[in-house]
């Protein structure tokens, strides 16, 4: 399924994006793989324009394809939001069949365009028995990453995708899929979200910064149903911000994550005002290893599913 993104940007004067058929036709060796590929154009947008509802639609199309006998699914999309869409899919994908996301960091007409190699590797992974049951995977630069852990870590480098907490699960070597690790899987959430409820489930993300007085959080509860806090280091905020976050946590789920990019927030190592222990005492939920963006995906889905405070805390304890 083609959704758009850099892999579809033709460059030069051509205004329209490449179709899925054009993207796959330009992949050397794909036809010779012996893997029949059925191509669908689902969206043709920069990935920053994708919505949760559209991604859930992609999951529904993919589920039907699997029910109709597809061995696996490959999605091409822009790389900007791929770490979020992949995790959203990870949370709801109920099948053993591989669901592989890929894209490109360089446009097709650029020297060293990476799209064709990424599509070829993604199809190999989607068709490989080794990938079954591994959950949604992100394949770029001949690396196989778990959707749960992958991050976009560079704005332009073709090696932008990395899993800082775990490393890649596997590699594509000489065309062979070599899975080295298995990521733990959890029960999928139901993908049958009421779309109106999903629209209404707004989750804010606040990145805490030096000398942050939190003024931006004033009146947040009028518009948002949940908040992700990207705190310093192990989950700290300025002491002056702690009461404001505590007051919000009495009205909505507030999840504590780290802005550092890898590692977990702590639970009970520091006790000063604004520390992780203080914030937990004030009712903030422990985001554990979830980065702020992935935590936001999980919280929005839980709110859209009508989960209450207890369920939300339990889900973060399980999936964080
Ligand atoms: N980097 C953008 C993305 O993630 C590509 C922009 C575009 O496709 O126009 O989608």
mmCIF file of N, CA and C and ligand atoms in Angstrom, residues 4-6 9 17 45-48 78-81 152, ligand 1:
data_model
loop_
_atom_site.group_PDB
_atom_site.id
_atom_site.type_symbol
_atom_site.label_atom_id
_atom_site.label_comp_id
_atom_site.label_asym_id
_atom_site.label_seq_id
_atom_site.Cartn_x
_atom_site.Cartn_y
_atom_site.Cartn_z
ATOM 1 N N UNK A 4 2.275 7.718 0.049
ATOM 2 C CA UNK A 4 2.918 8.994 -0.281
ATOM 3 C C UNK A 4 4.283 9.094 0.345
ATOM 4 N N UNK A 5 4.711 10.311 0.716
ATOM 5 C CA UNK A 5 6.022 10.513 1.327
ATOM 6 C C UNK A 5 7.124 10.699 0.300
ATOM 7 N N UNK A 6 8.324 10.890 0.788
ATOM 8 C CA UNK A 6 9.489 11.168 -0.062
ATOM 9 C C UNK A 6 9.682 10.120 -1.156
ATOM 10 N N UNK A 9 7.937 11.269 -4.193
ATOM 11 C CA UNK A 9 8.134 12.642 -4.700
ATOM 12 C C UNK A 9 9.040 12.589 -5.928
ATOM 13 N N UNK A 17 2.538 12.841 -7.615
ATOM 14 C CA UNK A 17 3.399 11.853 -6.955
ATOM 15 C C UNK A 17 3.469 10.565 -7.765
ATOM 16 N N UNK A 45 0.237 11.531 0.241
ATOM 17 C CA UNK A 45 0.403 12.731 1.071
ATOM 18 C C UNK A 45 1.765 12.722 1.770
ATOM 19 N N UNK A 46 2.245 13.904 2.178
ATOM 20 C CA UNK A 46 3.364 13.920 3.134
ATOM 21 C C UNK A 46 2.886 13.222 4.411
ATOM 22 N N UNK A 47 3.768 12.518 5.087
ATOM 23 C CA UNK A 47 3.265 11.701 6.203
ATOM 24 C C UNK A 47 2.780 12.548 7.375
ATOM 25 N N UNK A 48 3.160 13.806 7.399
ATOM 26 C CA UNK A 48 2.632 14.701 8.429
ATOM 27 C C UNK A 48 1.154 15.008 8.245
ATOM 28 N N UNK A 78 5.741 8.449 4.081
ATOM 29 C CA UNK A 78 6.770 9.399 4.473
ATOM 30 C C UNK A 78 7.400 8.969 5.782
ATOM 31 N N UNK A 79 8.652 9.357 5.961
ATOM 32 C CA UNK A 79 9.368 8.878 7.146
ATOM 33 C C UNK A 79 9.116 9.741 8.388
ATOM 34 N N UNK A 80 8.570 10.943 8.187
ATOM 35 C CA UNK A 80 8.460 11.870 9.327
ATOM 36 C C UNK A 80 7.636 11.321 10.487
ATOM 37 N N UNK A 81 6.547 10.682 10.181
ATOM 38 C CA UNK A 81 5.678 10.183 11.258
ATOM 39 C C UNK A 81 5.677 8.657 11.339
ATOM 40 N N UNK A 152 12.930 7.774 14.467
ATOM 41 C CA UNK A 152 13.626 8.511 13.416
ATOM 42 C C UNK A 152 14.631 9.407 14.117
HETATM 43 N N1 LIG B 1 9.429 13.921 4.747
HETATM 44 C C1 LIG B 1 8.073 13.999 4.316
HETATM 45 C C2 LIG B 1 7.235 12.856 4.893
HETATM 46 O O1 LIG B 1 7.508 12.266 5.898
HETATM 47 C C3 LIG B 1 7.971 13.972 2.837
HETATM 48 C C4 LIG B 1 7.243 15.117 2.357
HETATM 49 C C5 LIG B 1 6.426 14.778 1.125
HETATM 50 O O2 LIG B 1 6.138 13.596 0.881
HETATM 51 O O3 LIG B 1 6.058 15.733 0.437
HETATM 52 O O4 LIG B 1 6.217 12.546 4.349
#
